[in-house]
Coordinates of C-alpha atoms in Angstrom, one line a residue:
M1 CA -68.9 -12.8 -35.9
Q2 CA -70.6 -12.3 -32.6
L3 CA -73.3 -14.5 -31.0
K4 CA -76.7 -13.0 -31.3
Q5 CA -78.6 -13.3 -28.0
K6 CA -81.8 -15.0 -29.2
E7 CA -83.2 -18.4 -28.3
L8 CA -83.0 -20.7 -31.3
N9 CA -85.9 -22.9 -32.2
Y10 CA -84.4 -25.8 -34.1
D11 CA -87.8 -26.6 -35.7
L12 CA -87.8 -23.4 -37.6
T13 CA -86.0 -23.2 -41.0
D14 CA -86.4 -19.6 -41.9
D15 CA -83.5 -17.4 -43.0
E16 CA -83.3 -15.5 -39.7
T17 CA -83.0 -18.7 -37.8
K18 CA -80.3 -20.0 -40.2
E19 CA -78.3 -16.9 -39.7
I20 CA -78.5 -17.2 -35.9
L21 CA -77.4 -20.8 -36.1
L22 CA -74.4 -19.7 -38.1
Y23 CA -73.4 -17.4 -35.3
E24 CA -73.9 -20.1 -32.8
I25 CA -71.7 -22.5 -34.8
N26 CA -69.0 -19.8 -35.1
N27 CA -69.1 -19.3 -31.3
H28 CA -68.8 -22.9 -30.5
L29 CA -66.0 -23.4 -32.9
L30 CA -64.0 -20.6 -31.3
M31 CA -64.9 -21.1 -27.7
D32 CA -65.6 -24.8 -26.9
D33 CA -63.0 -27.3 -25.8
K34 CA -65.0 -29.9 -27.6
P35 CA -67.1 -28.3 -30.4
S36 CA -68.3 -31.8 -31.4
E37 CA -70.6 -31.9 -28.5
F38 CA -72.6 -29.0 -29.9
F39 CA -72.6 -30.4 -33.4
N40 CA -73.8 -33.8 -32.3
S41 CA -76.6 -32.1 -30.3
I42 CA -78.0 -30.4 -33.4
A43 CA -77.1 -33.1 -36.0
S44 CA -80.7 -34.4 -36.3
T45 CA -82.6 -31.2 -36.1
A46 CA -84.8 -29.9 -38.9
I47 CA -82.7 -26.7 -39.6
F48 CA -79.5 -28.7 -39.9
R49 CA -80.9 -30.7 -42.7
E50 CA -81.8 -27.5 -44.7
H51 CA -79.6 -25.7 -47.2
P52 CA -76.8 -24.7 -46.7
F53 CA -76.3 -26.6 -43.4
N54 CA -77.2 -29.9 -45.2
M55 CA -73.7 -29.6 -46.9
I56 CA -72.3 -30.5 -43.4
Y57 CA -75.2 -32.8 -42.4
N58 CA -74.5 -34.9 -45.6
M59 CA -71.2 -35.9 -44.2
K60 CA -73.1 -38.4 -42.0
Y61 CA -73.8 -40.5 -45.2
A62 CA -70.3 -40.4 -46.7
E63 CA -68.4 -43.6 -45.9
Q64 CA -64.7 -43.8 -45.8
S65 CA -62.1 -46.5 -46.2
P66 CA -61.9 -48.5 -43.0
V67 CA -58.2 -48.9 -43.6
Y68 CA -57.5 -45.2 -43.3
H69 CA -60.5 -44.2 -41.3
P70 CA -61.5 -46.8 -38.8
E71 CA -63.6 -44.2 -37.0
G72 CA -66.2 -44.5 -39.7
N73 CA -68.0 -41.9 -41.8
V74 CA -66.9 -38.4 -42.7
W75 CA -69.0 -36.9 -39.9
N76 CA -67.2 -39.0 -37.2
H77 CA -63.9 -38.0 -38.6
T78 CA -64.8 -34.3 -38.8
M79 CA -66.0 -34.3 -35.2
M80 CA -62.6 -35.7 -34.1
V81 CA -60.8 -33.2 -36.3
I82 CA -62.6 -30.1 -34.9
D83 CA -61.9 -31.3 -31.3
F84 CA -58.2 -31.7 -32.0
A85 CA -58.3 -28.3 -33.8
A86 CA -59.8 -26.7 -30.8
R87 CA -56.8 -27.7 -28.8
E88 CA -54.4 -26.5 -31.4
K89 CA -56.1 -23.3 -32.6
H90 CA -53.9 -21.1 -30.4
K91 CA -51.0 -21.9 -32.8
S92 CA -52.9 -20.5 -35.8
R93 CA -52.4 -17.0 -37.2
N94 CA -56.2 -16.7 -37.6
E95 CA -58.3 -18.9 -35.4
K96 CA -61.6 -18.2 -37.1
V97 CA -60.2 -19.2 -40.6
F98 CA -58.5 -22.2 -39.1
M99 CA -61.5 -23.6 -37.2
W100 CA -63.9 -23.1 -40.2
A101 CA -61.4 -24.8 -42.4
A102 CA -61.3 -27.7 -39.9
L103 CA -65.1 -28.0 -39.9
L104 CA -65.4 -27.8 -43.7
H105 CA -62.2 -29.5 -44.8
D106 CA -64.0 -32.7 -46.0
I107 CA -67.3 -31.1 -47.1
G108 CA -66.5 -32.3 -50.7
K109 CA -66.4 -35.9 -49.7
P110 CA -70.1 -36.7 -50.0
D111 CA -70.1 -35.6 -53.6
T112 CA -66.8 -37.3 -54.6
T113 CA -67.0 -40.6 -52.6
K114 CA -67.2 -43.7 -54.8
K115 CA -66.5 -47.4 -54.7
R116 CA -63.8 -48.4 -57.2
K117 CA -62.9 -52.1 -57.4
G118 CA -64.1 -52.7 -53.8
K119 CA -62.3 -49.6 -52.4
I120 CA -63.9 -46.4 -51.1
T121 CA -62.3 -43.3 -52.7
S122 CA -62.9 -39.6 -52.7
Y123 CA -60.6 -38.3 -55.4
D124 CA -60.4 -34.5 -55.7
H125 CA -62.5 -33.9 -52.6
E126 CA -60.2 -31.1 -51.5
K127 CA -60.9 -29.2 -54.8
V128 CA -64.6 -29.8 -54.8
G129 CA -64.7 -29.0 -51.0
A130 CA -63.0 -25.7 -51.5
V131 CA -65.7 -24.6 -53.9
M132 CA -68.5 -25.9 -51.7
A133 CA -67.0 -24.2 -48.6
G134 CA -67.1 -20.9 -50.5
E135 CA -70.7 -21.5 -51.5
F136 CA -71.6 -22.2 -47.9
L137 CA -69.9 -19.2 -46.4
K138 CA -71.2 -16.8 -49.1
E139 CA -74.7 -17.6 -47.8
F140 CA -73.9 -15.6 -44.7
T141 CA -71.0 -13.2 -45.3
T142 CA -69.4 -10.9 -47.8
D143 CA -66.0 -11.0 -46.1
H144 CA -64.3 -12.3 -49.3
K145 CA -60.8 -12.4 -47.6
F146 CA -62.1 -14.7 -44.9
I147 CA -63.9 -16.9 -47.5
H148 CA -60.8 -17.2 -49.7
Q149 CA -58.5 -18.0 -46.8
V150 CA -60.8 -20.9 -45.8
E151 CA -61.2 -22.1 -49.4
H152 CA -57.4 -22.1 -49.9
L153 CA -56.7 -24.0 -46.7
I154 CA -59.2 -26.7 -47.7
R155 CA -57.9 -26.8 -51.3
W156 CA -54.4 -27.6 -50.2
H157 CA -55.0 -29.7 -47.0
M158 CA -54.0 -32.9 -48.8
Q159 CA -50.6 -31.6 -49.8
I160 CA -49.0 -33.0 -46.7
L161 CA -49.6 -36.5 -48.0
H162 CA -48.4 -35.6 -51.5
V163 CA -45.3 -33.7 -50.5
V164 CA -44.1 -36.2 -48.0
K165 CA -44.6 -39.0 -50.5
N166 CA -43.2 -36.9 -53.3
N167 CA -45.8 -38.0 -55.7
G168 CA -47.2 -36.4 -58.8
F169 CA -49.9 -34.5 -57.0
A170 CA -47.4 -32.4 -54.9
D171 CA -47.5 -28.8 -56.0
I172 CA -45.6 -26.7 -53.4
K173 CA -45.3 -23.7 -55.7
S174 CA -49.1 -23.2 -56.2
M175 CA -49.9 -24.0 -52.6
K176 CA -47.4 -21.3 -51.4
E177 CA -48.9 -18.8 -53.8
E178 CA -52.4 -19.3 -52.3
T179 CA -52.0 -20.0 -48.6
D180 CA -49.7 -20.3 -45.6
I181 CA -47.8 -23.6 -45.4
E182 CA -47.7 -23.3 -41.6
E183 CA -51.5 -23.2 -41.5
V184 CA -51.7 -26.1 -43.9
A185 CA -49.4 -28.1 -41.7
L186 CA -51.5 -27.3 -38.6
L187 CA -54.7 -28.2 -40.3
G188 CA -53.1 -31.4 -41.7
F189 CA -51.9 -32.4 -38.3
C190 CA -55.4 -32.2 -36.9
D191 CA -56.8 -34.0 -39.9
R192 CA -54.3 -36.9 -39.4
L193 CA -55.1 -37.1 -35.7
G194 CA -58.8 -37.0 -36.4
R195 CA -59.0 -40.8 -36.8
K196 CA -58.9 -43.8 -34.6
G197 CA -55.5 -45.4 -34.0
S198 CA -53.4 -42.4 -35.2
D199 CA -49.8 -42.3 -34.2
I200 CA -49.0 -38.8 -33.0
G201 CA -45.3 -39.3 -33.2
K202 CA -45.4 -40.5 -36.8
E203 CA -47.7 -37.6 -37.7
K204 CA -45.4 -35.0 -36.1
Q205 CA -42.6 -36.4 -38.1
N206 CA -44.7 -36.2 -41.3
I207 CA -45.4 -32.5 -40.6
H208 CA -41.7 -31.9 -40.0
V209 CA -40.8 -33.5 -43.3
F210 CA -43.6 -31.5 -45.1
L211 CA -42.4 -28.2 -43.7
Q212 CA -38.8 -28.9 -44.4
K213 CA -39.5 -29.8 -48.0
C214 CA -41.6 -26.6 -48.4
R215 CA -38.9 -24.4 -46.9
E216 CA -36.2 -26.0 -49.0
Y217 CA -38.3 -25.4 -52.1
R218 CA -38.6 -21.7 -51.1
E219 CA -34.8 -21.4 -50.8
K220 CA -34.2 -22.6 -54.4

């Protein structure tokens, strides 16, 4: 994607303006040191509340457990994640796929977040989010390889937690069939650091354990 040189009027919501905004988003994701500054600057504009950008906008209204996400709602978390991802993207094999996955990794939370016995949960948000991310990207591109790579990273981004804890949701075999465990690890690292009070040393250790278990599985 290349940035189209046209002044964007955020009060317009026509298809051409939406397409130009997508190019701007892509450019800021790939070029900015802190992409969150751009997103926060457009977060309340008319066009950002229109389909399909409202899939991202709705993250503002998805609350999270204060135990695991003291930074607040999904929007706040995502802004922190994309800023960390911007620092780490040089380690990715495909920076565009990686940064779009970082932006959309929790796009499924608004539709899956519920309160259960006083706790805020978002079960299966990664599965729902993968589908939604595909729907979002298909509005603008027919690059199916790119779309599928983003979808699969989102689908499996919670595996770090499951593999490290060795719980019943861990599925190394299926994950490795669909995506790159190194990319999952990088996205997961940014996801874990995209919250207040994160312990970088602990998260690095979790990534190490995750990759070690995945590699040991491969050697069987």
